[in-house]
Short mmCIF file of C-alpha atoms and ligand atoms in Angstrom, two decimals:
data_model
loop_
_atom_site.label_atom_id
_atom_site.label_comp_id
_atom_site.label_asym_id
_atom_site.label_seq_id
_atom_site.Cartn_x
_atom_site.Cartn_y
_atom_site.Cartn_z
CA UNK A 1 0.00 0.00 0.00
CA UNK A 2 1.43 3.45 -0.90
CA UNK A 3 1.01 6.29 1.52
CA UNK A 4 -0.83 9.40 0.35
CA UNK A 5 1.31 12.44 -0.52
CA UNK A 6 4.51 10.68 0.47
CA UNK A 7 3.57 10.43 4.17
CA UNK A 8 4.60 7.18 5.87
CA UNK A 9 1.67 4.76 6.14
CA UNK A 10 1.34 4.39 9.90
CA UNK A 11 -1.29 1.68 9.58
CA UNK A 12 1.34 -0.61 8.04
CA UNK A 13 3.74 -0.18 10.93
CA UNK A 14 1.42 0.02 13.93
CA UNK A 15 -2.16 0.36 15.05
CA UNK A 16 -3.61 3.40 16.72
CA UNK A 17 -5.72 1.00 18.77
CA UNK A 18 -4.37 -0.18 22.09
CA UNK A 19 -3.26 -3.84 21.78
CA UNK A 20 -6.25 -5.31 23.63
CA UNK A 21 -8.61 -3.71 21.08
CA UNK A 22 -6.91 -4.56 17.78
CA UNK A 23 -8.68 -7.89 17.21
CA UNK A 24 -12.22 -6.99 18.23
CA UNK A 25 -14.86 -8.54 15.92
CA UNK A 26 -17.25 -5.87 14.60
CA UNK A 27 -20.32 -8.01 14.03
CA UNK A 28 -22.53 -9.28 16.79
CA UNK A 29 -23.03 -12.86 15.53
CA UNK A 30 -26.78 -12.90 16.25
CA UNK A 31 -27.44 -9.63 14.44
CA UNK A 32 -25.30 -10.87 11.51
CA UNK A 33 -27.33 -14.09 11.21
CA UNK A 34 -30.56 -12.11 11.37
CA UNK A 35 -29.35 -9.84 8.57
CA UNK A 36 -28.59 -12.89 6.41
CA UNK A 37 -32.03 -14.39 7.09
CA UNK A 38 -33.69 -11.08 6.21
CA UNK A 39 -31.71 -10.78 2.96
CA UNK A 40 -32.85 -14.24 1.85
CA UNK A 41 -36.43 -13.43 2.79
CA UNK A 42 -36.24 -10.22 0.74
CA UNK A 43 -35.05 -12.27 -2.21
CA UNK A 44 -38.33 -14.20 -2.07
CA UNK A 45 -37.48 -17.27 0.01
CA UNK A 46 -39.74 -18.37 2.89
CA UNK A 47 -37.23 -18.67 5.72
CA UNK A 48 -37.80 -19.54 9.37
CA UNK A 49 -35.84 -16.90 11.25
CA UNK A 50 -35.39 -18.03 14.85
CA UNK A 51 -32.40 -15.81 15.62
CA UNK A 52 -33.41 -12.50 17.16
CA UNK A 53 -34.88 -12.05 20.62
CA UNK A 54 -37.81 -9.80 19.78
CA UNK A 55 -41.42 -10.91 19.99
CA UNK A 56 -43.02 -10.97 16.53
CA UNK A 57 -46.69 -11.68 15.90
CA UNK A 58 -47.69 -14.57 13.63
CA UNK A 59 -47.50 -12.22 10.60
CA UNK A 60 -43.84 -11.50 11.37
CA UNK A 61 -44.54 -7.98 12.62
CA UNK A 62 -42.82 -6.63 15.76
CA UNK A 63 -45.39 -6.88 18.56
CA UNK A 64 -45.97 -3.75 20.64
CA UNK A 65 -48.33 -2.87 23.48
CA UNK A 66 -50.93 -0.23 22.61
CA UNK A 67 -50.98 1.09 26.21
CA UNK A 68 -47.23 1.74 25.95
CA UNK A 69 -47.56 3.34 22.50
CA UNK A 70 -50.22 5.65 23.94
CA UNK A 71 -48.08 6.56 26.98
CA UNK A 72 -45.25 7.48 24.58
CA UNK A 73 -47.55 9.56 22.34
CA UNK A 74 -48.90 11.42 25.41
CA UNK A 75 -45.48 12.78 26.43
CA UNK A 76 -45.08 16.57 26.35
CA UNK A 77 -42.23 17.59 23.97
CA UNK A 78 -40.39 19.34 26.81
CA UNK A 79 -40.25 16.10 28.81
CA UNK A 80 -38.81 14.25 25.84
CA UNK A 81 -36.34 17.00 24.96
CA UNK A 82 -35.08 17.83 28.45
CA UNK A 83 -32.13 16.25 30.24
CA UNK A 84 -33.12 13.66 32.80
CA UNK A 85 -31.42 13.58 36.24
CA UNK A 86 -28.13 11.64 36.12
CA UNK A 87 -29.45 8.89 38.44
CA UNK A 88 -32.69 8.62 36.47
CA UNK A 89 -36.03 10.25 37.10
CA UNK A 90 -37.25 9.72 40.69
CA UNK A 91 -40.72 8.65 39.45
CA UNK A 92 -39.22 6.05 37.17
CA UNK A 93 -37.01 4.64 39.94
CA UNK A 94 -40.01 4.58 42.31
CA UNK A 95 -42.00 2.76 39.61
CA UNK A 96 -39.26 0.16 39.17
CA UNK A 97 -39.05 -0.47 42.94
CA UNK A 98 -42.84 -0.86 43.00
CA UNK A 99 -42.74 -3.23 40.03
CA UNK A 100 -40.07 -5.35 41.68
CA UNK A 101 -41.09 -5.35 45.32
CA UNK A 102 -44.70 -4.13 45.60
CA UNK A 103 -45.19 -3.42 49.28
CA UNK A 104 -42.26 -5.55 50.49
CA UNK A 105 -40.01 -3.66 52.96
CA UNK A 106 -37.06 -3.99 50.52
CA UNK A 107 -38.70 -1.29 48.35
CA UNK A 108 -37.35 1.20 50.91
CA UNK A 109 -33.85 -0.27 51.10
CA UNK A 110 -32.65 0.32 47.58
CA UNK A 111 -29.88 2.17 45.86
CA UNK A 112 -30.88 2.45 42.21
CA UNK A 113 -30.09 4.19 38.96
CA UNK A 114 -31.67 4.23 35.52
CA UNK A 115 -29.62 2.56 32.78
CA UNK A 116 -29.96 2.14 29.00
CA UNK A 117 -31.73 -1.23 29.18
CA UNK A 118 -30.68 -4.22 31.23
CA UNK A 119 -27.37 -4.08 29.35
CA UNK A 120 -26.48 -0.81 31.08
CA UNK A 121 -27.42 -2.32 34.45
CA UNK A 122 -25.11 -5.28 33.82
CA UNK A 123 -22.35 -2.89 32.78
CA UNK A 124 -22.57 -0.97 36.05
CA UNK A 125 -22.66 -4.19 38.08
CA UNK A 126 -19.44 -5.39 36.43
CA UNK A 127 -17.66 -2.05 36.80
CA UNK A 128 -18.58 -1.47 40.45
CA UNK A 129 -18.48 -4.87 42.11
CA UNK A 130 -15.36 -6.40 40.52
CA UNK A 131 -11.84 -5.06 40.23
CA UNK A 132 -10.27 -4.86 36.74
CA UNK A 133 -8.77 -8.25 35.91
CA UNK A 134 -11.23 -10.16 38.09
CA UNK A 135 -13.82 -12.51 36.59
CA UNK A 136 -17.58 -12.61 37.01
CA UNK A 137 -19.28 -15.97 37.46
CA UNK A 138 -22.23 -17.14 35.39
CA UNK A 139 -23.74 -20.37 34.06
CA UNK A 140 -21.98 -22.32 31.29
CA UNK A 141 -24.77 -21.42 28.90
CA UNK A 142 -25.01 -17.65 28.92
CA UNK A 143 -26.09 -14.65 26.86
CA UNK A 144 -23.04 -13.78 24.72
CA UNK A 145 -22.97 -10.05 25.60
CA UNK A 146 -22.06 -11.00 29.21
CA UNK A 147 -18.60 -11.77 27.83
CA UNK A 148 -18.56 -8.64 25.67
CA UNK A 149 -19.51 -6.51 28.67
CA UNK A 150 -16.80 -8.14 30.77
CA UNK A 151 -14.19 -7.68 28.01
CA UNK A 152 -15.17 -4.08 27.49
CA UNK A 153 -14.59 -3.34 31.19
CA UNK A 154 -11.34 -5.35 31.28
CA UNK A 155 -12.91 -8.02 33.47
CA UNK A 156 -13.12 -11.75 32.78
CA UNK A 157 -15.93 -14.31 32.74
CA UNK A 158 -15.89 -17.77 34.29
CA UNK A 159 -18.68 -20.31 34.41
CA UNK A 160 -20.19 -23.04 36.53
CA UNK A 161 -21.72 -26.08 34.80
CA UNK A 162 -25.36 -25.12 34.21
CA UNK A 163 -27.03 -28.53 34.10
CA UNK A 164 -26.63 -31.80 35.98
CA UNK A 165 -26.83 -35.10 34.09
CA UNK A 166 -30.54 -35.27 34.89
CA UNK A 167 -31.19 -31.80 33.44
CA UNK A 168 -31.66 -29.73 36.61
CA UNK A 169 -29.62 -26.68 37.64
CA UNK A 170 -26.19 -27.74 38.88
CA UNK A 171 -26.26 -25.92 42.21
CA UNK A 172 -23.39 -28.04 43.59
CA UNK A 173 -21.27 -27.00 40.61
CA UNK A 174 -22.24 -23.40 41.33
CA UNK A 175 -21.26 -23.73 45.00
CA UNK A 176 -17.85 -25.16 44.12
CA UNK A 177 -17.06 -22.50 41.48
CA UNK A 178 -18.21 -19.65 43.71
CA UNK A 179 -16.00 -20.98 46.50
CA UNK A 180 -13.02 -21.23 44.13
CA UNK A 181 -13.50 -17.69 42.78
CA UNK A 182 -13.88 -16.07 46.20
CA UNK A 183 -10.74 -17.87 47.38
CA UNK A 184 -8.89 -16.65 44.29
CA UNK A 185 -10.23 -13.09 44.03
CA UNK A 186 -11.38 -12.28 47.55
CA UNK A 187 -14.78 -11.34 46.10
CA UNK A 188 -17.28 -12.45 43.49
CA UNK A 189 -19.95 -11.09 41.20
CA UNK A 190 -22.49 -13.67 40.02
CA UNK A 191 -24.84 -13.07 37.08
CA UNK A 192 -27.93 -15.27 37.18
CA UNK A 193 -30.54 -15.06 34.46
CA UNK A 194 -33.96 -16.53 35.28
CA UNK A 195 -36.84 -16.83 34.56
CA UNK A 196 -36.64 -17.77 30.87
CA UNK A 197 -32.85 -17.98 30.77
CA UNK A 198 -31.29 -16.80 27.54
CA UNK A 199 -30.28 -18.95 25.67
CA UNK A 200 -31.53 -22.17 27.31
CA UNK A 201 -35.12 -21.16 28.14
CA UNK A 202 -34.71 -22.72 31.59
CA UNK A 203 -36.41 -21.17 34.63
CA UNK A 204 -35.02 -22.00 38.07
CA UNK A 205 -37.66 -23.52 40.35
CA UNK A 206 -38.24 -22.80 44.03
CA UNK A 207 -35.95 -25.60 45.26
CA UNK A 208 -33.14 -24.48 42.91
CA UNK A 209 -33.37 -20.87 44.09
CA UNK A 210 -33.20 -22.05 47.68
CA UNK A 211 -30.11 -24.17 46.97
CA UNK A 212 -28.49 -21.19 45.23
CA UNK A 213 -29.27 -19.08 48.27
CA UNK A 214 -27.70 -21.64 50.62
CA UNK A 215 -24.54 -21.73 48.50
CA UNK A 216 -24.29 -17.92 48.43
CA UNK A 217 -24.95 -17.71 52.16
CA UNK A 218 -22.18 -20.22 52.81
CA UNK A 219 -19.56 -18.54 50.59
CA UNK A 220 -20.42 -14.97 51.55
CA UNK A 221 -18.88 -15.69 54.98
CA UNK A 222 -15.51 -15.85 53.13
CA UNK A 223 -15.70 -12.58 51.17
CA UNK A 224 -18.09 -10.09 49.57
CA UNK A 225 -20.44 -11.82 47.12
CA UNK A 226 -22.68 -9.75 44.85
CA UNK A 227 -25.49 -11.54 43.06
CA UNK A 228 -26.94 -9.74 40.07
CA UNK A 229 -30.31 -11.18 39.10
CA UNK A 230 -30.85 -10.53 35.42
CA UNK A 231 -34.63 -10.45 35.19
CA UNK A 232 -34.92 -9.23 31.60
CA UNK A 233 -37.66 -11.83 30.95
CA UNK A 234 -39.41 -11.59 34.35
CA UNK A 235 -42.85 -10.89 32.90
CA UNK A 236 -42.72 -14.01 30.73
CA UNK A 237 -41.91 -16.58 33.40
CA UNK A 238 -44.39 -19.35 34.14
CA UNK A 239 -43.95 -18.65 37.87
CA UNK A 240 -44.40 -15.22 39.49
CA UNK A 241 -41.19 -13.32 40.34
CA UNK A 242 -42.16 -13.81 44.02
CA UNK A 243 -40.64 -17.29 43.88
CA UNK A 244 -37.22 -15.75 43.23
CA UNK A 245 -37.79 -12.85 45.63
CA UNK A 246 -38.91 -15.09 48.51
CA UNK A 247 -35.83 -17.25 48.06
CA UNK A 248 -33.21 -14.55 47.47
CA UNK A 249 -34.21 -11.46 49.46
CA UNK A 250 -33.48 -13.10 52.83
CA UNK A 251 -29.73 -13.09 51.99
CA UNK A 252 -29.69 -9.34 51.34
CA UNK A 253 -28.03 -8.73 54.72
CA UNK A 254 -25.16 -11.15 53.92
CA UNK A 255 -24.62 -10.87 50.18
CA UNK A 256 -25.43 -7.89 47.97
CA UNK A 257 -28.52 -8.59 45.86
CA UNK A 258 -28.83 -6.61 42.62
CA UNK A 259 -31.55 -6.61 40.01
CA UNK A 260 -30.88 -5.79 36.36
CA UNK A 261 -34.35 -4.54 35.40
CA UNK A 262 -35.30 -3.85 31.80
CA UNK A 263 -38.25 -2.38 29.92
CA UNK A 264 -37.03 -3.97 26.68
CA UNK A 265 -38.95 -7.24 26.95
CA UNK A 266 -41.34 -6.34 29.79
CA UNK A 267 -42.84 -3.46 27.77
CA UNK A 268 -41.69 -4.68 24.33
CA UNK A 269 -39.67 -1.47 23.92
CA UNK A 270 -36.25 -2.74 22.93
CA UNK A 271 -35.25 0.48 21.19
CA UNK A 272 -36.37 2.80 23.98
CA UNK A 273 -33.28 1.83 26.00
CA UNK A 274 -34.81 2.03 29.45
CA UNK A 275 -33.68 -0.11 32.37
CA UNK A 276 -32.37 0.12 35.91
CA UNK A 277 -29.86 -1.35 38.30
CA UNK A 278 -31.40 -1.85 41.73
CA UNK A 279 -29.30 -2.83 44.75
CA UNK A 280 -30.97 -4.03 47.95
CA UNK A 281 -28.94 -2.90 50.94
CA UNK A 282 -30.45 -2.71 54.42
CA UNK A 283 -27.43 -0.88 55.88
CA UNK A 284 -27.86 2.86 55.32
CA UNK A 285 -24.23 3.97 55.06
CA UNK A 286 -23.31 1.20 52.60
CA UNK A 287 -26.50 1.94 50.64
CA UNK A 288 -25.40 5.59 50.33
CA UNK A 289 -21.93 4.55 49.12
CA UNK A 290 -23.44 2.21 46.52
CA UNK A 291 -25.86 4.90 45.35
CA UNK A 292 -22.98 7.38 44.96
CA UNK A 293 -20.82 4.90 43.04
CA UNK A 294 -23.67 4.02 40.67
CA UNK A 295 -24.54 7.67 39.97
CA UNK A 296 -20.85 8.38 39.35
CA UNK A 297 -20.80 5.50 36.85
CA UNK A 298 -23.82 6.98 35.04
CA UNK A 299 -22.04 10.31 34.69
CA UNK A 300 -18.90 8.52 33.56
CA UNK A 301 -20.62 6.53 30.81
CA UNK A 302 -23.91 7.62 29.21
CA UNK A 303 -24.59 10.60 31.50
CA UNK A 304 -28.34 10.14 31.58
CA UNK A 305 -31.02 7.85 30.20
CA UNK A 306 -33.74 8.58 27.63
CA UNK A 307 -35.98 11.08 29.45
CA UNK A 308 -39.13 10.42 27.43
CA UNK A 309 -38.73 6.66 27.74
CA UNK A 310 -38.40 6.85 31.50
CA UNK A 311 -41.40 9.20 31.78
CA UNK A 312 -43.65 6.94 29.69
CA UNK A 313 -42.68 3.80 31.61
CA UNK A 314 -43.04 5.66 34.95
CA UNK A 315 -46.52 6.83 33.91
CA UNK A 316 -47.51 3.21 33.37
CA UNK A 317 -45.84 1.78 36.46
CA UNK A 318 -47.32 4.39 38.80
CA UNK A 319 -50.84 4.58 37.34
CA UNK A 320 -52.91 1.54 38.24
CA UNK A 321 -55.31 1.96 35.29
CA UNK A 322 -52.59 2.27 32.66
CA UNK A 323 -50.64 -0.49 34.32
CA UNK A 324 -53.61 -2.90 34.37
CA UNK A 325 -54.25 -2.19 30.69
CA UNK A 326 -50.63 -2.91 29.72
CA UNK A 327 -50.67 -6.07 31.86
CA UNK A 328 -53.80 -7.23 30.01
CA UNK A 329 -52.28 -6.51 26.61
CA UNK A 330 -49.06 -8.27 27.56
CA UNK A 331 -51.06 -11.27 28.79
CA UNK A 332 -52.48 -11.62 25.26
CA UNK A 333 -48.97 -11.81 23.83
CA UNK A 334 -47.81 -14.21 26.53
CA UNK A 335 -50.67 -16.43 25.40
CA UNK A 336 -49.51 -16.18 21.78
CA UNK A 337 -45.99 -17.18 22.86
CA UNK A 338 -47.43 -19.89 25.12
CA UNK A 339 -49.16 -21.51 22.13
CA UNK A 340 -45.80 -21.66 20.30
CA UNK A 341 -44.11 -23.13 23.38
CA UNK A 342 -46.82 -25.78 23.73
CA UNK A 343 -46.59 -26.67 20.02
CA UNK A 344 -42.81 -26.86 20.20
CA UNK A 345 -42.88 -29.06 23.33
CA UNK A 346 -45.43 -31.39 21.75
CA UNK A 347 -43.54 -31.83 18.46
CA UNK A 348 -40.01 -31.75 19.92
CA UNK A 349 -40.85 -34.52 22.38
CA UNK A 350 -42.20 -36.67 19.53
CA UNK A 351 -39.12 -35.92 17.42
CA UNK A 352 -36.82 -36.90 20.32
CA UNK A 353 -35.04 -33.53 20.60
CA UNK A 354 -32.99 -32.98 23.75
CA UNK A 355 -33.49 -29.61 25.41
CA UNK A 356 -33.91 -28.20 28.94
CA UNK A 357 -37.28 -27.85 30.67
CA UNK A 358 -39.09 -25.15 28.73
CA UNK A 359 -42.23 -23.69 30.22
CA UNK A 360 -42.28 -20.24 28.65
CA UNK A 361 -40.15 -17.40 27.40
CA UNK A 362 -38.48 -16.17 24.25
CA UNK A 363 -35.94 -18.99 23.66
CA UNK A 364 -35.13 -22.61 24.00
CA UNK A 365 -31.87 -24.41 23.30
CA UNK A 366 -31.62 -27.76 21.57
CA UNK A 367 -28.52 -29.80 22.40
CA UNK A 368 -26.53 -31.00 19.38
CA UNK A 369 -23.02 -32.41 18.96
CA UNK A 370 -21.62 -30.03 16.37
CA UNK A 371 -23.59 -26.81 16.65
CA UNK A 372 -21.80 -24.90 13.88
CA UNK A 373 -22.27 -27.68 11.37
CA UNK A 374 -25.91 -28.21 12.44
CA UNK A 375 -26.66 -24.47 12.09
CA UNK A 376 -25.06 -24.39 8.64
CA UNK A 377 -27.12 -27.37 7.47
CA UNK A 378 -30.29 -25.77 8.82
CA UNK A 379 -29.43 -22.52 7.07
CA UNK A 380 -29.16 -24.39 3.77
CA UNK A 381 -32.73 -25.53 4.50
CA UNK A 382 -33.88 -21.94 5.14
CA UNK A 383 -33.96 -22.29 8.94
CA UNK A 384 -31.90 -19.79 10.96
CA UNK A 385 -30.91 -20.55 14.57
CA UNK A 386 -27.94 -19.42 16.66
CA UNK A 387 -25.12 -21.94 17.27
CA UNK A 388 -23.66 -22.05 20.80
CA UNK A 389 -21.09 -24.52 22.11
CA UNK A 390 -23.01 -27.84 22.13
CA UNK A 391 -26.41 -26.37 21.33
CA UNK A 392 -28.63 -24.36 19.00
CA UNK A 393 -30.56 -21.38 20.36
CA UNK A 394 -34.05 -21.30 18.94
CA UNK A 395 -35.93 -18.00 19.35
CA UNK A 396 -39.58 -19.05 19.34
CA UNK A 397 -40.47 -15.42 20.04
CA UNK A 398 -39.89 -14.70 16.36
CA UNK A 399 -41.35 -17.86 14.78
CA UNK A 400 -45.02 -18.04 13.73
CA UNK A 401 -46.94 -20.98 15.18
CA UNK A 402 -47.57 -22.37 11.70
CA UNK A 403 -43.78 -22.60 11.07
CA UNK A 404 -43.03 -24.64 14.18
CA UNK A 405 -43.58 -28.06 12.52
CA UNK A 406 -41.03 -27.14 9.81
CA UNK A 407 -38.62 -25.83 12.46
CA UNK A 408 -38.82 -29.00 14.59
CA UNK A 409 -38.53 -31.24 11.54
CA UNK A 410 -35.38 -29.38 10.50
CA UNK A 411 -33.91 -29.56 14.02
CA UNK A 412 -34.62 -33.29 14.20
CA UNK A 413 -32.63 -33.82 10.96
CA UNK A 414 -29.48 -32.19 12.37
CA UNK A 415 -29.70 -33.07 16.10
N1 PLP D 1 -30.17 -10.02 29.74
C1 PLP D 1 -30.50 -10.94 28.85
C2 PLP D 1 -30.31 -12.36 29.20
C3 PLP D 1 -31.00 -10.57 27.59
O1 PLP D 1 -31.33 -11.52 26.72
C4 PLP D 1 -31.15 -9.22 27.30
C5 PLP D 1 -31.62 -8.82 25.96
O2 PLP D 1 -31.68 -9.55 25.02
C6 PLP D 1 -30.79 -8.29 28.28
C7 PLP D 1 -30.31 -8.72 29.48
C8 PLP D 1 -30.85 -6.81 28.15
O3 PLP D 1 -31.46 -6.26 27.11
P1 PLP D 1 -31.70 -4.68 27.07
O4 PLP D 1 -30.37 -4.02 27.22
O5 PLP D 1 -32.32 -4.46 25.77
O6 PLP D 1 -32.59 -4.37 28.22
#
């Protein structure tokens, strides 16, 4: 390559990027697969696109909630245009605490900030509760951006085996890995995603939550353990969130319990970028320190969150009529998704597919030997799924009920 106007070509000799950033892949693999599926669809092919985690109706249109659309339309221009407080609007944060805890006493023991989606909440958890160079702990199947978020903050990611041989949550494996990490690092941050775990579709049951709690209680005697509960899919779980809350809130005086709350799936507003990180801390002085650190992080990253988005979601969360309407509308879509889940379970069982317990939510994961090869073969057949180590993620949220027989048939051929 010749340099312009006789200047030396610096790109040949060195990179302006710092070494840890020179080999970053640009494409998010899921978004890239979705783009490929869409291109083939545009060219006239009938593809089954089970890649992206957005809820589509059976005509392939992005589903939205009319009560949310109306709350957004009702916003005064000055509310949309103005800066929001750095921590997030107080009404929005009150609404989130109400949504999470109702009238539980924990609602009054929180440090919380608004974040751009659950992603922002996870980002703040990683940056504030782990030192650079330390690793977070999550399940062996996990949402890929956990690793991206860790990388981006110069933290690592380690895993515990997610499933036992009989298909339940491996809480003993969790206990052992948490113990190892606390011994190594002197502290731990755990990311747990349930209900409707992405990518496996698994929801922890009451007994599993209680075993997780016992493990955390045991290890937190050895060093500070922060547990971040990623509840992005909370509204789609077969069980109420109370199952998790009843099991986990009692450890809030021993471990730090965080919630990564998101409006993306709960209100079907992925692009609005509204979420929150909520920390439950009974001790006032520590709560104040956490609040300060989180607000500082907001200022040091995105400054403040979408003001109109927060106002619309707050108006729904704090107004019982609007809220009931949105809950009703969401229930209709949960039913639509439930029909797909039931159809999938019926056909997948007959076809002998191996996958974790799946009782609701956007995704399931089918175990296969060679996921890359299986995904490629499915793609040749016009079926798009996301390969993971040892499994294929199938986003039923974006597959029409009538396409499920074709999807399962295809999966059975490659499993
Ligand atoms: N956590 C999990 C497991 C997810 O799947 C997602 C979105 O796909 C999120 C968190 C956060 O999404 P958002 O940043 O849009 O709220």
